[in-house]
XYZ file of N, CA and C in Angstrom:
627
model
N -9.549 21.992 -8.458
C -9.884 20.660 -8.409
C -9.244 20.154 -6.909
N -10.270 19.974 -5.526
C -9.834 19.191 -4.820
C -9.131 18.013 -4.865
N -8.239 17.918 -3.985
C -7.391 16.502 -4.004
C -7.264 16.115 -2.211
N -7.142 15.291 -2.390
C -7.464 14.185 -1.018
C -6.262 13.309 -0.806
N -5.866 13.613 0.586
C -4.884 12.328 0.586
C -5.610 11.196 0.675
N -4.646 10.015 0.739
C -5.158 8.610 0.450
C -5.883 8.347 1.281
N -6.538 7.572 0.684
C -8.438 7.027 1.287
C -8.062 5.870 1.497
N -7.342 5.219 2.514
C -7.011 3.839 3.014
C -7.835 3.040 3.300
N -8.035 1.557 2.808
C -9.000 1.000 3.375
C -8.336 -0.299 4.118
N -8.564 -0.165 5.478
C -7.716 -0.640 6.161
C -8.877 -2.189 6.274
N -7.852 -3.669 6.318
C -8.985 -4.618 6.394
C -8.737 -5.112 7.829
N -9.188 -5.069 8.832
C -8.625 -5.173 10.258
C -8.947 -7.243 10.304
N -7.916 -7.551 10.757
C -7.997 -8.947 10.991
C -7.223 -9.195 12.578
N -8.367 -9.720 13.135
C -8.180 -10.310 14.847
C -7.264 -11.291 14.734
N -6.073 -10.711 15.935
C -5.173 -11.423 16.023
C -5.495 -12.686 16.748
N -5.019 -13.939 16.483
C -5.309 -14.885 17.010
C -4.065 -15.951 17.406
N -4.169 -16.616 18.207
C -3.351 -17.371 18.806
C -2.795 -18.719 17.654
N -1.266 -18.934 17.740
C -0.928 -19.963 16.631
C 0.047 -20.851 17.118
N 0.131 -21.940 16.876
C 1.296 -23.037 17.092
C 2.260 -22.534 16.114
N 3.248 -23.147 16.586
C 4.763 -23.129 15.696
C 4.558 -23.755 14.482
N 5.179 -23.280 13.224
C 5.027 -23.398 12.241
C 6.338 -24.185 11.519
N 6.079 -25.410 10.763
C 7.151 -25.798 9.493
C 7.065 -25.612 8.134
N 7.486 -24.533 7.553
C 7.185 -24.229 6.304
C 5.771 -23.790 6.229
N 5.483 -23.136 7.184
C 4.006 -22.382 7.143
C 3.002 -23.289 7.359
N 3.050 -24.347 7.769
C 1.919 -25.290 8.300
C 2.159 -25.963 9.574
N 0.918 -25.162 10.751
C 0.969 -25.374 11.893
C 1.615 -27.017 12.597
N 2.325 -26.697 13.553
C 2.854 -28.276 13.938
C 2.095 -28.376 15.304
N 1.912 -29.556 15.702
C 1.273 -29.465 17.131
C 2.078 -29.614 18.000
N 2.173 -28.942 19.247
C 2.834 -28.939 20.473
C 2.917 -30.080 21.334
N 3.600 -30.486 22.081
C 3.234 -31.412 22.934
C 2.641 -31.635 23.696
N 1.810 -32.252 24.258
C 0.510 -32.551 24.846
C -0.887 -31.855 24.616
N -0.947 -31.326 23.190
C -1.999 -31.240 22.635
C -2.955 -31.788 22.285
N -4.328 -31.797 21.976
C -4.906 -32.957 21.441
C -5.205 -32.757 20.087
N -5.836 -33.432 19.378
C -5.949 -33.295 17.639
C -7.176 -32.391 17.953
N -7.946 -32.249 18.718
C -9.023 -31.162 18.583
C -8.323 -29.652 18.607
N -7.203 -29.628 19.681
C -6.780 -28.515 19.900
C -6.041 -27.667 19.066
N -5.518 -29.067 18.402
C -4.467 -28.778 16.977
C -5.260 -27.972 15.916
N -6.491 -28.835 15.414
C -7.100 -28.595 14.316
C -8.014 -26.757 14.873
N -8.097 -26.438 16.209
C -8.515 -25.320 16.425
C -7.584 -24.413 16.233
N -6.428 -24.897 16.526
C -5.235 -23.705 16.305
C -4.920 -23.377 14.895
N -5.113 -24.608 14.040
C -4.983 -24.575 12.527
C -6.237 -23.735 11.788
N -6.960 -23.686 12.599
C -7.883 -23.055 11.735
C -8.040 -21.492 12.204
N -7.466 -21.312 13.371
C -7.338 -19.636 13.870
C -6.140 -19.318 12.904
N -4.883 -19.938 12.835
C -3.698 -19.418 12.120
C -4.128 -18.658 10.789
N -3.751 -17.301 10.544
C -3.703 -16.532 9.705
C -3.526 -16.961 8.277
N -4.332 -16.586 6.956
C -4.299 -16.776 5.995
C -3.787 -16.049 5.504
N -3.133 -16.116 4.035
C -2.511 -15.101 3.009
C -3.739 -14.780 2.046
N -4.500 -15.767 1.884
C -5.800 -14.942 1.019
C -5.336 -14.882 -0.438
N -4.168 -15.809 -0.655
C -3.606 -15.426 -2.210
C -2.859 -14.705 -2.417
N -2.172 -13.634 -1.353
C -1.310 -12.745 -1.693
C -0.115 -13.307 -1.741
N 0.776 -12.775 -2.637
C 2.246 -13.120 -2.926
C 3.325 -12.819 -1.515
N 3.839 -13.709 -1.227
C 5.169 -13.343 -0.072
C 6.148 -12.351 -0.753
N 6.643 -11.116 0.143
C 7.588 -10.582 -0.043
C 8.986 -11.354 0.407
N 9.784 -11.302 -0.703
C 10.499 -12.328 -0.307
C 11.846 -11.450 0.375
N 12.082 -10.025 -0.239
C 13.266 -9.232 0.069
C 12.308 -8.016 0.335
N 12.308 -8.180 2.353
C 11.389 -7.121 2.767
C 12.217 -5.944 2.922
N 11.644 -4.246 3.146
C 11.933 -3.182 3.256
C 11.510 -3.001 4.486
N 12.772 -2.146 5.276
C 12.569 -1.267 6.724
C 12.154 -0.306 6.517
N 10.569 0.317 6.552
C 10.334 1.397 6.325
C 9.777 2.119 7.427
N 10.143 1.737 8.814
C 10.420 2.412 10.111
C 10.316 3.774 10.285
N 11.754 4.547 9.449
C 12.231 5.730 9.677
C 11.537 6.510 8.698
N 10.402 6.056 7.937
C 9.602 7.061 7.283
C 8.094 7.266 7.587
N 8.213 6.534 8.595
C 6.626 6.451 9.232
C 6.061 7.890 9.973
N 7.462 8.399 10.378
C 6.847 9.895 11.205
C 7.423 11.071 10.313
N 8.081 10.631 9.104
C 7.970 11.600 8.048
C 7.712 11.115 6.683
N 6.471 10.929 6.191
C 6.093 9.893 5.117
C 6.357 10.898 3.760
N 6.701 12.209 3.536
C 7.013 12.782 2.575
C 8.606 13.079 2.026
N 9.184 12.310 3.025
C 10.648 12.108 2.944
C 10.991 10.523 1.622
N 9.496 9.624 1.770
C 9.740 8.454 0.853
C 9.906 8.905 -0.575
N 9.684 10.374 -1.332
C 10.251 10.455 -2.825
C 11.273 11.554 -2.328
N 12.236 11.709 -2.977
C 13.586 12.623 -3.076
C 13.116 13.717 -4.007
N 13.898 14.696 -3.613
C 13.765 16.159 -4.431
C 13.810 15.511 -6.213
N 14.519 14.610 -6.156
C 15.098 14.639 -7.622
C 14.005 13.757 -8.368
N 13.519 12.667 -7.510
C 12.061 12.065 -8.035
C 10.810 12.466 -8.138
N 10.719 13.810 -7.183
C 9.531 14.590 -7.351
C 9.689 15.114 -8.648
N 10.705 15.755 -8.693
C 11.020 16.608 -10.270
C 10.936 15.716 -11.188
N 11.259 14.618 -11.301
C 11.029 13.415 -12.482
C 9.286 13.494 -12.485
N 8.357 13.531 -11.705
C 7.185 13.546 -11.736
C 6.343 14.802 -11.612
N 7.419 15.495 -11.947
C 7.118 17.064 -12.071
C 5.795 17.399 -10.962
N 6.737 17.372 -9.722
C 5.825 17.585 -8.304
C 6.503 18.491 -7.526
N 5.617 19.355 -6.924
C 6.819 20.151 -6.299
C 7.416 19.546 -4.970
N 8.588 20.429 -4.477
C 9.278 19.079 -3.429
C 8.705 19.337 -1.890
N 7.763 20.193 -1.670
C 6.985 20.063 -0.491
C 5.590 19.753 -0.774
N 5.361 18.659 0.013
C 4.224 17.980 -0.090
C 3.656 18.028 1.385
N 2.262 17.611 1.553
C 1.389 17.589 2.769
C 1.538 16.170 3.793
N 2.277 16.347 4.552
C 1.906 15.314 5.159
C 0.860 15.213 6.079
N 0.446 13.538 6.595
C -0.611 13.653 7.293
C -0.276 12.388 8.227
N 0.056 13.032 9.717
C 0.658 11.927 10.747
C -0.343 12.076 11.908
N -1.180 13.109 11.983
C -1.763 13.299 13.457
C -3.420 13.377 13.113
N -4.051 13.173 11.679
C -5.333 13.160 11.924
C -6.070 11.611 12.177
N -7.056 11.330 12.372
C -7.660 10.043 12.390
C -7.523 8.896 11.676
N -7.573 9.266 10.203
C -7.344 8.498 9.279
C -5.730 8.187 9.328
N -5.053 8.786 9.394
C -3.569 8.809 9.682
C -3.238 7.497 10.687
N -3.820 7.866 12.236
C -3.783 6.882 13.494
C -4.096 5.391 13.364
N -5.432 5.606 12.133
C -6.331 4.557 11.952
C -5.563 3.602 10.963
N -5.196 4.213 9.958
C -4.975 3.436 8.597
C -3.317 3.649 8.342
N -2.839 4.600 8.647
C -1.462 5.056 8.583
C -1.192 6.582 8.304
N 0.180 6.627 8.071
C 0.821 7.980 7.568
C 0.740 8.097 6.257
N 0.633 9.220 5.374
C 0.911 9.405 4.187
C 1.103 10.778 3.640
N 1.853 11.196 2.498
C 1.860 12.434 2.090
C 1.105 12.836 0.991
N 1.031 13.993 0.451
C 0.323 14.540 -0.551
C 1.106 15.475 -1.382
N 1.295 15.323 -2.618
C 1.899 16.445 -3.556
C 1.013 16.981 -4.347
N 0.852 17.950 -4.843
C -0.432 18.423 -5.847
C 0.885 19.612 -6.903
N 0.382 19.428 -8.153
C 1.028 20.187 -8.971
C -0.271 20.712 -9.615
N -0.284 22.276 -9.151
C -1.778 22.900 -9.746
C -1.566 23.427 -10.695
N -0.619 22.964 -12.011
C -0.858 23.338 -13.175
C -2.175 22.898 -13.781
N -2.810 23.940 -14.879
C -3.742 23.317 -15.776
C -3.748 22.600 -16.840
N -4.124 21.283 -16.473
C -4.697 20.587 -15.738
C -3.905 19.925 -14.806
N -4.722 20.309 -13.287
C -3.904 19.794 -12.296
C -4.089 18.190 -11.993
N -2.708 17.760 -11.230
C -2.811 16.393 -11.042
C -2.420 15.992 -9.266
N -2.395 15.107 -9.142
C -1.664 15.033 -7.375
C -1.360 13.741 -7.297
N -0.445 13.258 -6.538
C 0.092 12.041 -6.021
C 0.034 11.958 -4.446
N -0.582 10.767 -3.869
C -0.320 10.544 -2.660
C 0.335 9.397 -2.312
N 1.171 8.973 -1.003
C 1.864 7.967 -0.885
C 1.194 7.664 0.944
N 0.800 6.409 1.343
C 0.789 5.998 2.375
C 1.361 4.898 2.935
N 1.463 4.815 4.010
C 2.015 3.334 4.622
C 0.885 3.002 5.291
N 0.297 1.469 5.263
C -0.956 1.185 5.743
C -0.469 0.579 7.027
N 0.123 1.240 8.002
C 0.166 0.346 9.576
C -0.893 -0.060 9.364
N -2.294 0.334 9.752
C -3.725 -0.442 10.153
C -3.352 -1.921 9.961
N -3.092 -2.124 8.574
C -3.162 -3.621 8.130
C -1.755 -4.173 8.429
N -1.795 -4.936 9.401
C -0.674 -5.870 10.424
C -0.114 -7.051 9.418
N -1.106 -7.713 8.329
C -0.379 -8.318 7.956
C -0.348 -8.151 6.061
N -0.034 -6.927 6.150
C 0.418 -6.358 4.636
C -0.852 -6.688 3.456
N 0.312 -7.475 2.545
C -0.723 -7.632 1.180
C -1.721 -8.635 1.385
N -1.653 -9.473 2.606
C -2.488 -10.512 2.827
C -4.010 -10.081 3.347
N -3.819 -8.658 3.830
C -5.032 -7.953 4.312
C -5.474 -7.416 3.477
N -4.866 -6.926 2.113
C -5.536 -6.373 0.941
C -6.359 -7.643 0.238
N -5.643 -8.514 -0.173
C -6.455 -9.831 -0.356
C -7.333 -10.387 0.265
N -7.298 -9.981 1.435
C -8.598 -10.543 2.200
C -9.737 -9.445 2.260
N -9.373 -8.153 2.085
C -10.385 -7.199 1.896
C -10.956 -7.342 0.365
N -10.437 -7.988 -1.139
C -10.789 -8.233 -2.084
C -11.319 -9.852 -1.910
N -11.329 -10.397 -1.046
C -12.057 -12.129 -0.829
C -13.775 -11.359 -0.583
N -13.544 -10.271 0.826
C -15.031 -10.178 0.969
C -15.201 -8.748 0.642
N -15.319 -8.613 -0.743
C -15.797 -7.797 -1.493
C -15.308 -6.346 -1.042
N -14.327 -6.038 -0.783
C -14.271 -4.246 -0.227
C -13.884 -3.355 -1.409
N -13.128 -4.460 -2.338
C -12.589 -3.338 -3.658
C -13.653 -3.650 -5.127
N -14.663 -3.512 -5.137
C -15.706 -3.554 -6.471
C -15.450 -2.611 -7.454
N -14.609 -1.872 -7.626
C -13.955 -0.824 -8.240
C -13.225 -1.610 -9.184
N -11.782 -1.922 -8.615
C -11.142 -3.140 -9.242
C -9.891 -3.436 -8.422
N -9.735 -4.530 -9.334
C -8.576 -5.414 -7.980
C -7.723 -6.283 -9.197
N -6.693 -5.789 -9.637
C -5.937 -6.227 -10.720
C -4.592 -6.458 -10.158
N -4.205 -7.568 -10.161
C -2.855 -7.893 -9.424
C -1.461 -7.620 -10.425
N -0.374 -7.102 -9.870
C 0.770 -6.596 -10.470
C 1.890 -6.655 -9.727
N 3.368 -6.133 -10.912
C 4.479 -6.428 -9.370
C 5.162 -5.011 -9.736
N 5.964 -4.122 -8.770
C 6.605 -3.248 -8.853
C 8.080 -3.630 -8.433
N 8.678 -2.954 -9.332
C 10.534 -3.881 -9.093
C 10.558 -4.831 -8.298
N 9.961 -6.064 -8.628
C 10.132 -6.993 -8.104
C 9.162 -7.352 -6.681
N 8.440 -6.531 -6.352
C 7.489 -6.511 -4.961
C 6.038 -6.479 -5.377
N 5.274 -7.622 -4.783
C 4.215 -8.048 -5.121
C 2.933 -6.614 -4.816
N 2.277 -6.758 -5.620
C 1.619 -5.190 -5.525
C -0.118 -5.560 -6.492
N -0.542 -4.944 -6.350
C -2.036 -5.140 -6.601
C -2.887 -3.617 -7.173
N -3.434 -3.241 -8.116
C -4.049 -2.369 -8.543
C -5.749 -2.424 -7.991
N -6.126 -1.232 -7.103
C -7.338 -1.566 -6.537
C -7.895 -0.090 -5.655
N -9.210 -0.293 -5.825
C -9.987 0.601 -4.928
C -11.288 0.269 -4.945
N -11.907 1.286 -4.324
C -13.572 0.851 -4.147
C -14.716 1.233 -5.117
N -14.203 2.277 -5.861
C -14.735 2.637 -7.118
C -13.836 2.455 -8.426
N -14.194 2.496 -9.274
C -13.375 2.666 -10.791
C -13.749 4.426 -11.347
N -12.599 4.910 -10.756
C -12.251 6.335 -11.294
C -11.148 6.363 -12.322
N -10.461 5.710 -12.738
C -9.603 5.735 -14.256
C -9.569 6.350 -15.393
N -10.824 6.405 -15.622
C -10.912 6.741 -16.821
C -10.985 8.563 -16.707
N -10.981 8.842 -15.384
C -11.251 10.661 -14.977
C -9.847 10.651 -14.320
N -8.627 9.540 -14.253
C -7.290 9.961 -14.009
C -7.046 9.593 -12.608
N -7.955 8.885 -11.865
C -8.104 8.568 -10.598
C -7.307 6.952 -10.285
N -6.351 6.485 -9.990
C -5.599 5.086 -9.950
C -5.252 5.251 -8.842
N -5.289 3.906 -7.993
C -4.427 3.570 -6.890
C -3.692 1.903 -7.246
N -2.752 2.133 -6.447
C -1.558 0.104 -6.307
C -1.104 0.276 -5.114
N -1.364 -0.678 -4.641
C -0.914 -1.220 -3.470
C 0.272 -1.852 -3.514
N 1.346 -1.878 -2.740
C 2.642 -2.528 -3.010
C 3.078 -3.243 -1.549
N 3.330 -4.593 -1.604
C 3.884 -5.054 -0.488
C 5.270 -4.894 -0.193
N 5.889 -4.465 0.777
C 7.017 -4.082 0.934
C 7.778 -4.891 2.162
N 7.120 -5.631 2.594
C 7.340 -6.661 3.635
C 5.707 -7.231 3.877
N 5.914 -8.503 4.722
C 4.588 -9.198 4.790
C 3.461 -8.796 5.715
N 4.141 -7.580 6.500
C 3.391 -6.843 7.652
C 3.098 -5.609 6.904
N 3.339 -4.856 6.186
C 3.494 -3.637 5.755
C 3.130 -3.357 4.266
N 2.329 -2.380 3.840
C 2.199 -2.192 2.499
C 2.050 -0.678 1.847
N 2.221 -0.295 1.019
C 2.856 1.058 0.658
C 1.515 1.280 -0.439
N 0.619 2.444 -0.515
C -0.414 2.494 -1.042
C 0.072 3.806 -2.027
N -0.109 4.115 -3.333
C 0.121 5.474 -3.971
C -1.185 5.379 -4.885
N -1.546 6.852 -4.715
C -2.925 7.011 -5.501
C -2.749 8.326 -6.577
N -3.035 8.198 -7.365
C -2.899 9.440 -8.533
C -4.187 10.076 -8.826
N -4.646 11.324 -8.774
C -5.591 11.989 -8.922
C -5.297 13.000 -9.877
N -6.619 13.325 -10.533
C -6.411 14.341 -11.639
C -6.566 13.898 -12.854
N -6.934 15.193 -13.760
C -7.365 14.798 -15.367
C -6.056 15.087 -16.295
N -5.010 15.326 -15.832
C -3.994 15.305 -16.774
C -3.850 14.272 -17.398
N -3.737 12.964 -16.422
C -3.574 11.884 -16.975
C -4.428 10.779 -16.825
N -5.177 10.374 -17.630
C -6.453 9.505 -17.659
C -6.121 7.923 -17.856
N -7.045 7.261 -17.581
C -6.823 5.731 -17.974
C -5.861 5.183 -17.292
N -4.857 4.182 -18.437
C -3.760 3.734 -18.312
C -2.463 4.647 -17.730
N -2.873 5.632 -18.510
C -1.514 6.497 -18.023
C -1.530 6.932 -16.414
N -2.586 7.175 -15.845
C -2.850 7.552 -14.416
C -2.421 6.264 -13.948
N -2.559 5.430 -14.057
C -2.141 3.996 -13.413
C -0.616 3.846 -13.504
N -0.298 4.285 -14.763
C 1.440 3.960 -15.103
C 1.830 5.198 -14.233
N 1.510 6.257 -13.534
C 2.209 7.526 -13.056
C 2.053 6.840 -11.471
N 1.040 6.263 -11.227
C 1.043 5.735 -9.780
C 2.043 4.697 -9.726
N 2.518 3.812 -10.623
C 2.966 2.893 -10.294
C 4.604 3.482 -10.476
N 4.735 4.240 -11.446
C 6.028 4.891 -11.421
C 6.567 5.445 -9.821
N 5.369 6.441 -9.120
C 5.695 6.896 -8.062
C 6.033 5.738 -6.930
N 5.197 4.543 -7.118
C 5.456 3.806 -5.972
C 6.850 2.835 -6.303
N 7.166 2.967 -7.538
C 8.739 2.374 -7.813
C 9.620 2.986 -7.425
N 9.393 4.477 -7.412
C 10.564 5.375 -7.041
C 10.741 5.457 -5.356
N 9.221 5.389 -4.825
C 9.276 5.061 -3.332
C 10.414 4.047 -2.854
N 9.807 2.680 -3.640
C 10.613 1.519 -3.485
C 12.015 1.828 -3.377
N 12.887 2.612 -4.348
C 13.918 3.081 -4.537
C 14.590 3.785 -3.231
N 13.746 4.738 -2.940
C 14.094 5.323 -1.266
C 14.173 4.116 -0.577
N 13.236 3.259 -0.209
C 13.408 2.589 0.960
C 14.496 1.450 0.740
N 15.020 1.161 -0.255
C 16.197 0.574 -0.465
C 17.217 1.399 -0.206
N 17.200 2.163 -0.571
C 18.268 3.430 -0.100
C 18.497 3.385 1.152
N 17.145 3.544 1.981
C 17.203 3.969 3.650
C 17.369 5.186 3.503
N 17.110 5.864 2.352
C 17.627 7.491 2.716
C 16.196 8.660 2.951
C-alpha cells in the first residue's frame, strides 16, 4: 500500500487592515467617520465559529524538524518506527506547511502523518472558514484533544477504509493536522489512532522537547 504525506487543505485568508479592538470588537479611532469604521469592521477577520485557543503552544522549534514532534517512546506506543520521513522542502510543504510521515510496514500496514499548517495564518478559524465554504464535504466533526479545540475533517470520507484526519488548534495562528492511513485500524479505531497521535504531539509541544 502506498502512503502519502499529509494532504493539507490551506484556506487562504487575505490580510486586511483592522482597527484596534476591545474584547474582539473593533473600536473607532480618532478622526474616523462612521463609514470608515463600518468598512474596517467589515474587513476584520472572523473566527467562523472556531473555538479560541486559551493556552497557546509554541511550535516554532519543530517547524524545521517536524519528525521530532513525536518522541521515540511515543512512536513505540503507536507501534511506529523511530525514523520518520520529513517533508520540509516540497511545494506542498512550502505552501501548506512541514510534515512528517511514519509507516508501519507490517501486514496490514498503516501510517501516521503529522503536519503544521503554517499556510493557514489564522489557525482553526481558517479550517472553519473552509468548512463554511464547502471545503470538507467528506466530514467535519468538532472535538477536542487534551483541552485544545479540534475537528475531524477531510475532503472525502475514507474512514471505513482506515483514513481519518484531525486538525487541532495549538494557537490562534497555527494548527496541527494528523492523519491515519491504512487498513489495520478502520472506522472509529482509525480516528482514535489519529486523535491519540495528536494528543502525543501536544504533549511534546507542551514539554518543548
